[in-house]
Amino acid sequence: MGAGHSHLLHRPGHSPVHALPPHCKIAATFGFVVLVVATPREAMWAFGAYAVLLGAVAATARIPAGFLLKRLLIEIPFVAFALLMPFVAEGERTPVLGLSLSVSGLWGAWNVLAKGTLGVAASVLLASTTELRALLTGLQRLGLPSLLVQIASFMIRYGDVVTAELRRMSVARRSRGFEARGVRHWGVLARTAGALFIRSYERGERVHLAMVSRGYTGTMPMLDETAATRAQWAYAAALPATALAVCVMGYAL
Amino acid sequence: MNHTPANPGDATPSLEVSGLAYAYPDGHQALFGVDLTVGKGERVALLGPNGAGKTTLVLHLNGILGGGVGTVTVAGLPVAKQHYAEIRRRVGIVFQDPDDQLFMPTVREDVAFGPAAAGLRGAELEERVRAALDRVGMADFADRPPHHLSFGQRRRVAVATVLAMEPEILVLDEPSSNLDPASRRELADILRSLDVTVLMVTHDLPYALELCPRSVVLSEGVIAADGPTQDLLCDEPLMRAHRLELPFGFDPASVAVA
Ligand SMILES: Nc1ncnc2c1ncn2[C@@H]1O[C@H](COP(=O)(O)OP(=O)(O)O)[C@@H](O)[C@H]1O
Ligand SMILES: [Mg+2]
């Protein structure tokens, strides 16, 4: 979390997509992904249509294709898995480039690849147009328990503080000539972890004290009441609504 | 050494502590009958060596600690369970480590936390936050995460978080600790510009002299002295008896105080 709360995926901007309330975007993304997953894998053209839809969203959000493609790399482990499927799956076989591959495996691989890629691309789009903090408040508005949201917010806020503490402890260790080299030194590292836990725990108590002193009674006041307007909902719904049309046609044709 | 508040005629004092004694659950007694009155608009320094009970006293002012003997009232309202919400709005405590105080992801949300907990919303809340940040000169940093600010800036934001609650009394625990000289002076300018009652816990004797016309010495759980800051700092036997040491070369008598 080096660069502010603009996490790794976030790309600040002022496009209409950036400006949408986070809960609208989360709901739209979720709806889109559900529809993609529900589409029969035989309707290959439908996945092309989905990709075009996402391309349109990316263009509206002014997210360059290169940025998006680079973030899609998270997907690579799934791709590897998908590529294995035609080789290992059972059942009817078909020759492809001189290799005998499983038909159901090929369909399976296509299914994983197409749906996975679309799902990841949609999530990357959401993440690159929404700040981490806004994602959390969006989830809270959509009914995620406030306690979970609080915990996640504290992780964002204190991630750096704890990391800095850890770094200071490591500097202190090394200044006294200690380098962790192998199993013999794990004891020292374990004690560091213990000390870090105690420090974090004590910090937690002091933070709690400071919160109570400012009137905290157990629930976080909901700031930034970004109630979405009907127009914003409609705008966000454009993506899942079009996807629904595609999905229905996928079944019909 | 008894000292009457600046405006003896002025209605209710901001803070009245009387006969306050407290022992921690482990049996360690930290306060042995503290009496302290701070008049409205006064700036008072609370001096004392480590372990004197200063923080313990501060935590009694808004009911974080309690259950001992004695009473605390804030602008006439006794610190008791049924008044905690109002008391915590009236007593603004700035803790020593700004990283403990600033727990929200952005400066703006942090400053809004107190007033929002008190029920303020919308434009009114927005205005409160802006005004508080303006008073500490941090309005341009509203959308920054607190941990990306310098230490001095974080301390100023911490002051803003309690100013946003429009407190009756501002209590600062070691406000000048860890500040470089420039940040220290900036904070002093801010504190001097505020028109709230201030109780400042500190070891920094020149800082107390600069900001607070009146000081009290807390030592071994009782108020050992109470008087004009310059008089106390010039009283060498008193200072020595309570482990209060002036920085090398600093002569409190040579400073002209307003
Ligand atoms: N949670 C605690 N439990 C037991 N004793 C404590 C606790 N906190 C502080 N004390 C003791 O109470 C005394 C006063 O502490 P404190 O108010 O923190 O002093 P100061 O802030 O003036 O340095 C000290 O002797 C300290 O050891
Ligand atoms: Mg203390």
Coordinates of C-alpha atoms and ligand atoms in Angstrom, one line a residue:
Chain A
M1 CA 0.0 0.0 0.0
G2 CA 2.8 2.3 -0.8
A3 CA 1.0 4.8 -3.0
G4 CA -1.9 6.0 -0.8
H5 CA -5.0 4.1 -1.0
S6 CA -4.7 4.0 -4.7
H7 CA -4.0 0.3 -4.5
L8 CA -2.2 -1.5 -7.2
L9 CA -5.2 -1.9 -9.4
H10 CA -6.7 1.5 -9.0
R11 CA -6.3 4.1 -11.8
P12 CA -7.6 7.4 -10.6
G13 CA -9.7 9.3 -13.1
H14 CA -12.8 11.4 -13.7
S15 CA -14.7 9.4 -16.2
P16 CA -18.5 8.7 -15.8
V17 CA -17.6 5.2 -14.6
H18 CA -15.3 6.5 -11.9
A19 CA -18.1 8.9 -10.8
L20 CA -20.7 6.2 -10.2
P21 CA -21.5 5.3 -6.6
P22 CA -19.4 2.2 -5.6
H23 CA -22.4 0.1 -4.7
C24 CA -24.0 0.5 -8.1
K25 CA -20.7 -0.6 -9.7
I26 CA -20.4 -3.6 -7.4
A27 CA -23.9 -4.7 -8.1
A28 CA -23.5 -4.2 -11.9
T29 CA -20.2 -6.2 -11.9
F30 CA -21.7 -8.9 -9.8
G31 CA -24.8 -9.2 -12.1
F32 CA -22.6 -9.2 -15.2
V33 CA -20.4 -12.0 -13.8
V34 CA -23.3 -14.1 -12.8
L35 CA -24.8 -13.8 -16.3
V36 CA -21.5 -14.7 -17.9
V37 CA -21.2 -17.8 -15.8
A38 CA -24.8 -18.8 -16.6
T39 CA -24.3 -18.5 -20.3
P40 CA -24.1 -22.0 -22.1
R41 CA -20.5 -22.6 -23.2
E42 CA -21.7 -23.6 -26.7
A43 CA -22.9 -20.1 -27.4
M44 CA -19.4 -18.9 -28.4
W45 CA -20.6 -15.7 -30.0
A46 CA -22.1 -14.6 -26.7
F47 CA -18.7 -14.5 -25.1
G48 CA -17.5 -12.3 -27.9
A49 CA -20.4 -10.0 -27.3
Y50 CA -19.5 -9.8 -23.5
A51 CA -16.0 -8.9 -24.4
V52 CA -17.2 -6.1 -26.6
L53 CA -19.4 -4.9 -23.7
L54 CA -16.4 -4.8 -21.4
G55 CA -14.4 -3.0 -24.1
A56 CA -17.1 -0.4 -24.2
V57 CA -17.0 0.1 -20.4
A58 CA -13.3 0.4 -20.5
A59 CA -13.5 3.0 -23.2
T60 CA -16.0 5.0 -21.2
A61 CA -13.8 4.7 -18.2
R62 CA -10.8 5.7 -20.3
I63 CA -8.8 2.7 -19.1
P64 CA -6.1 2.0 -21.8
A65 CA -6.2 -1.6 -23.1
G66 CA -2.5 -2.1 -22.1
F67 CA -3.3 -1.3 -18.4
L68 CA -6.2 -3.8 -18.5
L69 CA -4.3 -6.5 -20.2
K70 CA -1.4 -6.3 -17.8
R71 CA -3.8 -6.6 -14.8
L72 CA -5.3 -9.7 -16.5
L73 CA -2.1 -11.5 -15.8
I74 CA -3.4 -12.5 -12.4
E75 CA -5.3 -15.0 -14.4
I76 CA -2.3 -17.0 -15.5
P77 CA -2.6 -19.9 -13.0
F78 CA -6.1 -20.5 -14.2
V79 CA -5.0 -20.5 -17.8
A80 CA -2.4 -23.1 -17.0
F81 CA -5.1 -25.2 -15.4
A82 CA -7.4 -24.8 -18.4
L83 CA -4.7 -25.8 -20.9
L84 CA -4.1 -29.0 -19.0
M85 CA -7.8 -30.1 -19.2
P86 CA -7.9 -31.3 -22.8
F87 CA -5.0 -33.6 -22.0
V88 CA -6.2 -35.1 -18.8
A89 CA -10.0 -35.2 -19.2
E90 CA -11.7 -38.5 -20.0
G91 CA -14.1 -39.4 -22.8
E92 CA -14.3 -39.0 -26.5
R93 CA -11.1 -37.9 -28.2
T94 CA -10.5 -35.7 -31.2
P95 CA -7.2 -35.1 -33.1
V96 CA -5.9 -31.5 -32.9
L97 CA -2.6 -30.7 -34.6
G98 CA -1.7 -34.4 -34.4
L99 CA -2.5 -34.7 -30.7
S100 CA -5.4 -36.6 -29.5
L101 CA -7.4 -34.4 -27.1
S102 CA -10.5 -35.0 -25.1
V103 CA -13.5 -33.3 -26.5
S104 CA -15.1 -32.6 -23.1
G105 CA -11.7 -31.4 -21.9
L106 CA -11.6 -28.9 -24.8
W107 CA -15.0 -27.6 -24.0
G108 CA -14.1 -27.4 -20.3
A109 CA -10.9 -25.5 -21.1
W110 CA -12.9 -23.1 -23.3
N111 CA -15.5 -22.7 -20.6
V112 CA -12.9 -21.9 -17.9
L113 CA -10.9 -19.6 -20.1
A114 CA -13.8 -17.6 -21.6
K115 CA -15.7 -17.2 -18.3
G116 CA -12.6 -16.7 -16.2
T117 CA -11.2 -14.1 -18.4
L118 CA -14.5 -12.2 -18.6
G119 CA -15.0 -12.4 -14.9
V120 CA -11.4 -11.2 -14.1
A121 CA -11.7 -8.4 -16.7
A122 CA -14.9 -7.2 -15.1
S123 CA -13.4 -7.2 -11.6
V124 CA -10.3 -5.4 -12.8
L125 CA -12.4 -2.8 -14.4
L126 CA -14.3 -2.4 -11.1
A127 CA -11.1 -2.2 -9.1
S128 CA -9.4 0.2 -11.5
T129 CA -12.3 2.7 -11.4
T130 CA -13.1 2.4 -7.6
E131 CA -10.9 3.2 -4.6
L132 CA -10.4 0.5 -2.1
R133 CA -12.1 2.6 0.5
A134 CA -15.1 3.2 -1.7
L135 CA -15.3 -0.5 -2.5
L136 CA -15.7 -1.1 1.3
T137 CA -18.4 1.5 1.8
G138 CA -20.1 0.2 -1.3
L139 CA -20.1 -3.3 0.2
Q140 CA -21.4 -2.0 3.4
R141 CA -24.3 -0.3 1.6
L142 CA -25.0 -3.6 -0.1
G143 CA -25.4 -5.2 3.3
L144 CA -21.9 -6.6 4.2
P145 CA -21.8 -6.6 8.0
S146 CA -20.4 -3.3 9.3
L147 CA -18.0 -5.2 11.6
L148 CA -16.3 -6.8 8.6
V149 CA -16.1 -3.4 6.9
Q150 CA -14.5 -1.9 10.0
I151 CA -11.9 -4.7 10.2
A152 CA -11.0 -4.2 6.6
S153 CA -10.8 -0.4 7.0
F154 CA -8.4 -0.9 10.0
M155 CA -6.3 -3.2 7.9
I156 CA -6.0 -0.5 5.3
R157 CA -5.3 2.2 7.8
Y158 CA -2.8 0.3 9.9
G159 CA -1.1 -1.9 7.3
D160 CA 1.6 0.7 6.9
V161 CA 2.0 1.4 10.6
V162 CA 2.5 -2.3 11.3
T163 CA 4.8 -2.8 8.4
A164 CA 6.9 0.2 9.6
E165 CA 7.0 -1.3 13.1
L166 CA 8.2 -4.6 11.6
R167 CA 10.8 -2.8 9.6
R168 CA 12.1 -0.9 12.6
M169 CA 12.4 -4.2 14.5
S170 CA 14.3 -5.7 11.7
V171 CA 16.6 -2.8 11.5
A172 CA 17.2 -3.0 15.3
R173 CA 18.0 -6.7 14.9
R174 CA 20.4 -6.2 12.1
S175 CA 22.1 -3.3 13.8
R176 CA 23.0 -5.7 16.5
G177 CA 24.6 -8.0 13.9
F178 CA 21.8 -10.5 13.4
E179 CA 21.0 -11.9 10.0
A180 CA 18.3 -14.6 9.7
R181 CA 20.1 -17.5 8.0
G182 CA 18.2 -20.7 8.2
V183 CA 16.4 -22.7 10.8
R184 CA 18.7 -21.9 13.7
H185 CA 17.4 -18.3 13.7
W186 CA 13.7 -19.0 13.5
G187 CA 13.4 -18.7 17.2
V188 CA 14.5 -15.0 17.0
L189 CA 12.0 -14.4 14.2
A190 CA 9.2 -16.1 16.2
R191 CA 10.0 -13.8 19.1
T192 CA 9.9 -10.8 16.7
A193 CA 6.4 -12.0 15.6
G194 CA 5.4 -12.2 19.3
A195 CA 6.7 -8.8 20.1
L196 CA 4.9 -7.4 17.0
F197 CA 1.7 -9.0 18.1
I198 CA 2.0 -7.4 21.6
R199 CA 2.8 -4.0 20.1
S200 CA -0.2 -4.3 17.7
Y201 CA -2.4 -5.4 20.5
E202 CA -1.4 -2.5 22.7
R203 CA -1.9 -0.1 19.8
G204 CA -5.3 -1.6 19.3
E205 CA -6.2 -0.8 22.9
R206 CA -4.9 2.8 22.6
V207 CA -6.8 3.3 19.3
H208 CA -10.0 2.0 21.0
L209 CA -9.5 4.4 23.9
A210 CA -9.1 7.3 21.4
M211 CA -12.3 6.2 19.6
V212 CA -14.3 5.9 22.8
S213 CA -13.1 9.4 23.7
R214 CA -14.6 10.7 20.6
G215 CA -18.0 9.2 21.2
Y216 CA -17.6 5.7 19.6
T217 CA -20.3 3.4 20.9
G218 CA -19.7 0.3 18.7
T219 CA -21.0 1.3 15.3
M220 CA -19.1 3.4 12.8
P221 CA -21.1 6.5 11.8
M222 CA -21.8 6.2 8.1
L223 CA -20.2 9.1 6.4
D224 CA -20.4 10.0 2.8
E225 CA -24.1 9.0 2.4
T226 CA -23.7 8.6 -1.3
A227 CA -27.2 7.5 -2.0
A228 CA -27.4 6.7 -5.7
T229 CA -29.9 8.5 -7.9
R230 CA -32.2 6.6 -10.2
A231 CA -30.2 7.8 -13.2
Q232 CA -27.0 6.4 -11.7
W233 CA -28.6 3.1 -11.1
A234 CA -29.9 3.0 -14.6
Y235 CA -26.5 3.9 -16.0
A236 CA -24.8 1.2 -14.0
A237 CA -27.5 -1.3 -15.0
A238 CA -26.7 -0.8 -18.7
L239 CA -23.9 -3.4 -18.5
P240 CA -25.8 -6.3 -16.8
A241 CA -29.0 -5.5 -18.7
T242 CA -27.3 -5.8 -22.1
A243 CA -25.5 -8.9 -20.7
L244 CA -28.9 -10.4 -19.8
A245 CA -30.1 -9.9 -23.4
V246 CA -27.0 -11.7 -24.7
C247 CA -27.4 -14.5 -22.1
V248 CA -31.0 -15.1 -23.1
M249 CA -30.2 -15.2 -26.7
G250 CA -27.4 -17.6 -25.9
Y251 CA -30.0 -20.0 -24.6
A252 CA -32.5 -19.3 -27.4
L253 CA -30.2 -19.7 -30.4
Chain B
M1 CA 0.5 28.4 46.6
N2 CA -3.1 29.0 45.6
H3 CA -4.2 30.7 42.4
T4 CA -7.6 31.9 41.3
P5 CA -8.7 31.3 37.7
A6 CA -8.3 34.1 35.2
N7 CA -11.9 35.1 35.3
P8 CA -13.2 34.4 38.8
G9 CA -16.4 36.2 38.0
D10 CA -17.1 34.1 35.0
A11 CA -20.0 31.6 35.4
T12 CA -19.1 27.9 35.6
P13 CA -15.5 26.8 35.3
S14 CA -14.7 24.5 32.4
L15 CA -13.3 21.9 34.6
E16 CA -13.7 21.1 38.3
V17 CA -11.9 18.1 39.9
S18 CA -12.4 17.6 43.5
G19 CA -11.0 15.0 45.9
L20 CA -10.2 12.6 43.0
A21 CA -8.5 9.4 44.1
Y22 CA -8.0 6.3 42.0
A23 CA -6.3 2.9 42.3
Y24 CA -5.8 0.7 39.2
P25 CA -7.4 -2.7 39.4
D26 CA -4.0 -4.3 40.2
G27 CA -4.1 -2.2 43.4
H28 CA -1.6 0.4 42.4
Q29 CA -2.9 3.8 43.6
A30 CA -2.2 6.5 41.1
L31 CA -4.2 9.5 42.4
F32 CA -4.5 10.5 46.0
G33 CA -7.1 13.3 46.1
V34 CA -6.6 15.7 43.3
D35 CA -8.3 19.1 43.4
L36 CA -8.1 21.2 40.3
T37 CA -10.3 24.0 38.8
V38 CA -9.8 25.4 35.4
G39 CA -11.8 28.5 34.5
K40 CA -13.4 29.1 31.2
G41 CA -10.9 30.2 28.6
E42 CA -7.8 29.5 30.7
R43 CA -4.8 27.7 29.4
V44 CA -3.2 25.6 32.1
A45 CA -0.1 23.4 31.9
L46 CA -0.2 20.1 33.9
L47 CA 3.5 19.4 34.8
G48 CA 4.8 16.4 36.5
P49 CA 7.5 13.7 36.3
N50 CA 6.9 10.3 34.7
G51 CA 4.5 8.2 36.6
A52 CA 3.0 11.1 38.5
G53 CA -0.5 10.2 37.4
K54 CA -1.0 12.8 34.6
T55 CA -2.4 10.4 32.1
T56 CA -4.5 8.7 34.7
L57 CA -6.0 12.1 35.6
V58 CA -6.6 12.9 31.9
L59 CA -8.5 9.6 31.4
H60 CA -10.8 10.6 34.3
L61 CA -11.9 13.8 32.6
N62 CA -14.1 12.0 30.0
G63 CA -15.0 9.0 32.1
I64 CA -12.6 6.4 30.5
L65 CA -11.4 5.7 34.0
G66 CA -13.7 6.1 37.0
G67 CA -15.0 4.3 40.0
G68 CA -12.7 5.9 42.5
V69 CA -13.4 8.6 45.0
G70 CA -14.1 12.2 44.2
T71 CA -15.9 14.1 41.4
V72 CA -15.2 15.6 38.1
T73 CA -17.5 18.1 36.4
V74 CA -17.2 19.6 33.0
A75 CA -18.9 23.0 32.6
G76 CA -21.2 22.0 35.4
L77 CA -22.0 18.5 34.1
P78 CA -20.8 15.7 36.3
V79 CA -18.8 13.0 34.6
A80 CA -21.2 10.0 35.1
K81 CA -22.3 7.2 33.0
Q82 CA -25.6 8.7 31.9
H83 CA -23.7 11.8 30.5
Y84 CA -20.9 10.1 28.8
A85 CA -21.9 11.0 25.2
E86 CA -22.2 14.7 26.1
I87 CA -19.1 14.6 28.3
R88 CA -17.0 13.1 25.4
R89 CA -18.3 15.8 23.1
R90 CA -17.3 18.5 25.7
V91 CA -13.9 17.1 26.5
G92 CA -11.5 16.9 23.5
I93 CA -8.5 14.7 24.3
V94 CA -5.5 14.8 22.0
F95 CA -3.5 11.7 22.7
Q96 CA 0.2 11.5 22.6
D97 CA 0.6 9.3 19.5
P98 CA -1.3 10.7 16.5
D99 CA -1.3 7.2 15.0
D100 CA -3.6 6.1 17.8
Q101 CA -5.8 9.1 17.3
L102 CA -6.1 9.0 13.6
F103 CA -7.7 5.7 12.8
M104 CA -9.8 6.5 9.7
P105 CA -8.5 6.0 6.1
T106 CA -8.6 9.7 5.2
V107 CA -8.1 13.0 7.2
R108 CA -11.6 14.2 6.3
E109 CA -13.3 11.0 7.6
D110 CA -11.2 11.1 10.7
V111 CA -12.1 14.7 11.5
A112 CA -15.7 13.9 10.8
F113 CA -15.8 10.8 13.1
G114 CA -16.5 12.7 16.4
P115 CA -19.2 15.0 15.1
A116 CA -20.8 12.1 13.1
A117 CA -20.9 9.9 16.2
A118 CA -22.7 12.8 17.8
G119 CA -25.3 12.7 15.0
L120 CA -24.2 15.4 12.7
R121 CA -24.7 14.7 8.9
G122 CA -24.6 16.3 5.5
A123 CA -23.7 19.9 4.8
E124 CA -23.4 20.8 8.5
L125 CA -20.9 18.0 9.0
E126 CA -19.0 19.0 5.9
E127 CA -18.8 22.6 7.2
R128 CA -17.7 21.5 10.7
V129 CA -14.8 19.4 9.2
R130 CA -13.7 22.2 6.9
A131 CA -13.7 24.7 9.7
A132 CA -11.7 22.5 12.1
L133 CA -9.1 21.7 9.4
D134 CA -8.9 25.4 8.6
R135 CA -8.1 26.2 12.2
V136 CA -5.0 24.0 12.1
G137 CA -4.0 24.9 8.5
M138 CA -4.6 21.4 7.1
A139 CA -7.6 22.0 4.8
D140 CA -5.6 21.1 1.8
F141 CA -4.9 17.6 3.1
A142 CA -8.5 16.5 3.7
D143 CA -8.4 13.6 1.2
R144 CA -5.0 12.3 2.2
P145 CA -4.5 9.2 4.3
P146 CA -3.1 10.2 7.7
H147 CA -0.1 8.0 7.5
H148 CA 1.2 9.9 4.5
L149 CA 1.5 13.1 6.5
S150 CA 4.5 14.3 8.4
F151 CA 4.5 13.8 12.2
G152 CA 3.8 17.5 12.8
Q153 CA 0.9 17.5 10.3
R154 CA -0.5 14.4 11.9
R155 CA -0.5 16.0 15.3
R156 CA -2.3 19.1 13.9
V157 CA -4.9 16.8 12.3
A158 CA -5.3 15.1 15.7
V159 CA -6.0 18.5 17.2
A160 CA -8.5 19.2 14.4
T161 CA -10.3 15.9 15.1
V162 CA -11.2 17.1 18.6
L163 CA -11.8 20.8 17.6
A164 CA -14.4 19.5 15.2
M165 CA -16.5 18.5 18.2
E166 CA -16.4 22.1 19.4
P167 CA -15.2 21.0 22.9
E168 CA -15.6 23.0 26.1
I169 CA -12.0 22.0 27.0
L170 CA -9.1 20.8 24.9
V171 CA -6.8 18.4 26.7
L172 CA -3.4 17.6 25.2
D173 CA -1.2 14.8 26.3
E174 CA 2.4 15.8 25.6
P175 CA 1.6 17.9 22.5
S176 CA 5.2 18.9 21.8
S177 CA 6.8 15.4 22.0
N178 CA 8.6 14.2 18.8
L179 CA 8.0 17.6 17.0
D180 CA 10.9 19.3 15.3
P181 CA 11.3 23.0 16.3
A182 CA 9.3 24.3 13.3
S183 CA 6.4 22.0 13.9
R184 CA 6.6 22.8 17.6
R185 CA 6.2 26.5 16.9
E186 CA 3.4 26.0 14.4
L187 CA 1.5 24.0 16.9
A188 CA 2.1 26.7 19.5
D189 CA 0.7 29.3 17.1
I190 CA -2.4 27.2 16.5
L191 CA -3.0 26.6 20.2
R192 CA -2.6 30.3 21.0
S193 CA -5.1 31.2 18.3
L194 CA -7.9 29.0 19.7
D195 CA -10.4 30.5 22.1
V196 CA -11.1 27.3 24.0
T197 CA -10.0 26.2 27.5
V198 CA -6.8 24.3 27.3
L199 CA -5.3 21.8 29.7
M200 CA -1.8 20.8 28.4
V201 CA 0.1 17.8 29.9
T202 CA 3.7 18.3 29.3
H203 CA 7.4 17.8 30.3
D204 CA 8.4 20.6 28.0
L205 CA 8.8 23.4 30.5
P206 CA 9.7 26.2 28.0
Y207 CA 6.6 25.2 26.0
A208 CA 4.4 25.5 29.1
L209 CA 5.9 28.9 29.8
E210 CA 5.3 30.0 26.3
L211 CA 1.7 28.9 26.1
C212 CA 0.2 28.7 29.6
P213 CA 0.0 31.6 32.0
R214 CA -0.8 29.1 34.8
S215 CA 0.7 25.7 35.7
V216 CA -0.1 23.0 38.2
V217 CA 2.5 20.4 39.3
L218 CA 1.1 16.9 39.8
S219 CA 3.5 14.7 41.8
E220 CA 2.9 11.3 43.4
G221 CA -0.8 11.6 42.7
V222 CA -1.5 15.0 44.3
I223 CA -1.3 18.6 43.1
A224 CA 1.9 19.8 44.6
A225 CA 1.9 23.3 43.3
D226 CA -0.4 25.7 41.4
G227 CA 0.5 29.2 40.3
P228 CA 1.8 31.4 37.5
T229 CA 4.0 29.3 35.2
Q230 CA 7.0 31.7 35.5
D231 CA 6.9 31.7 39.3
L232 CA 6.8 27.9 39.4
L233 CA 9.7 27.4 36.9
C234 CA 11.8 29.9 38.9
D235 CA 11.2 28.1 42.1
E236 CA 14.3 25.8 42.0
P237 CA 13.7 23.7 45.1
L238 CA 10.2 23.0 43.9
M239 CA 11.4 22.0 40.5
R240 CA 14.1 19.8 41.9
A241 CA 11.7 18.1 44.4
H242 CA 9.5 17.0 41.6
R243 CA 12.1 16.0 39.0
L244 CA 11.2 18.8 36.7
E245 CA 14.4 19.9 34.9
L246 CA 14.8 22.9 32.6
P247 CA 16.7 22.4 29.4
F248 CA 20.4 23.3 29.5
G249 CA 20.9 27.1 29.4
F250 CA 17.2 28.0 29.7
D251 CA 16.5 30.7 32.3
P252 CA 12.7 31.1 32.9
A253 CA 13.3 34.4 34.7
S254 CA 14.8 36.0 31.5
V255 CA 11.7 35.3 29.4
A256 CA 9.1 38.1 29.2
V257 CA 5.7 36.6 29.3
A258 CA 2.6 38.4 28.3
Ligands
LIG1 N1 -3.1 0.2 33.6 C1 -2.4 0.4 34.7 N2 -2.4 -0.6 35.7 C2 -1.7 -0.4 36.8 N3 -0.9 0.7 37.0 C3 -0.8 1.7 36.1 C4 -1.6 1.5 34.9 N4 -1.3 2.6 34.1 C5 -0.5 3.4 34.9 N5 -0.2 2.8 36.1 C6 0.6 3.4 37.1 O1 0.0 4.6 37.6 C7 1.0 5.6 37.8 C8 0.6 6.8 37.1 O2 0.7 6.5 35.7 P1 0.4 7.6 34.6 O3 -0.9 8.3 34.9 O4 0.5 7.0 33.3 O5 1.6 8.6 34.8 P2 2.1 9.8 33.9 O6 1.2 10.0 32.7 O7 2.1 11.0 34.7 O8 3.5 9.5 33.4 C9 2.3 5.0 37.4 O9 3.0 4.6 38.6 C10 2.0 3.8 36.6 O10 2.9 2.8 36.7
MG2 MG 1.5 9.8 30.5

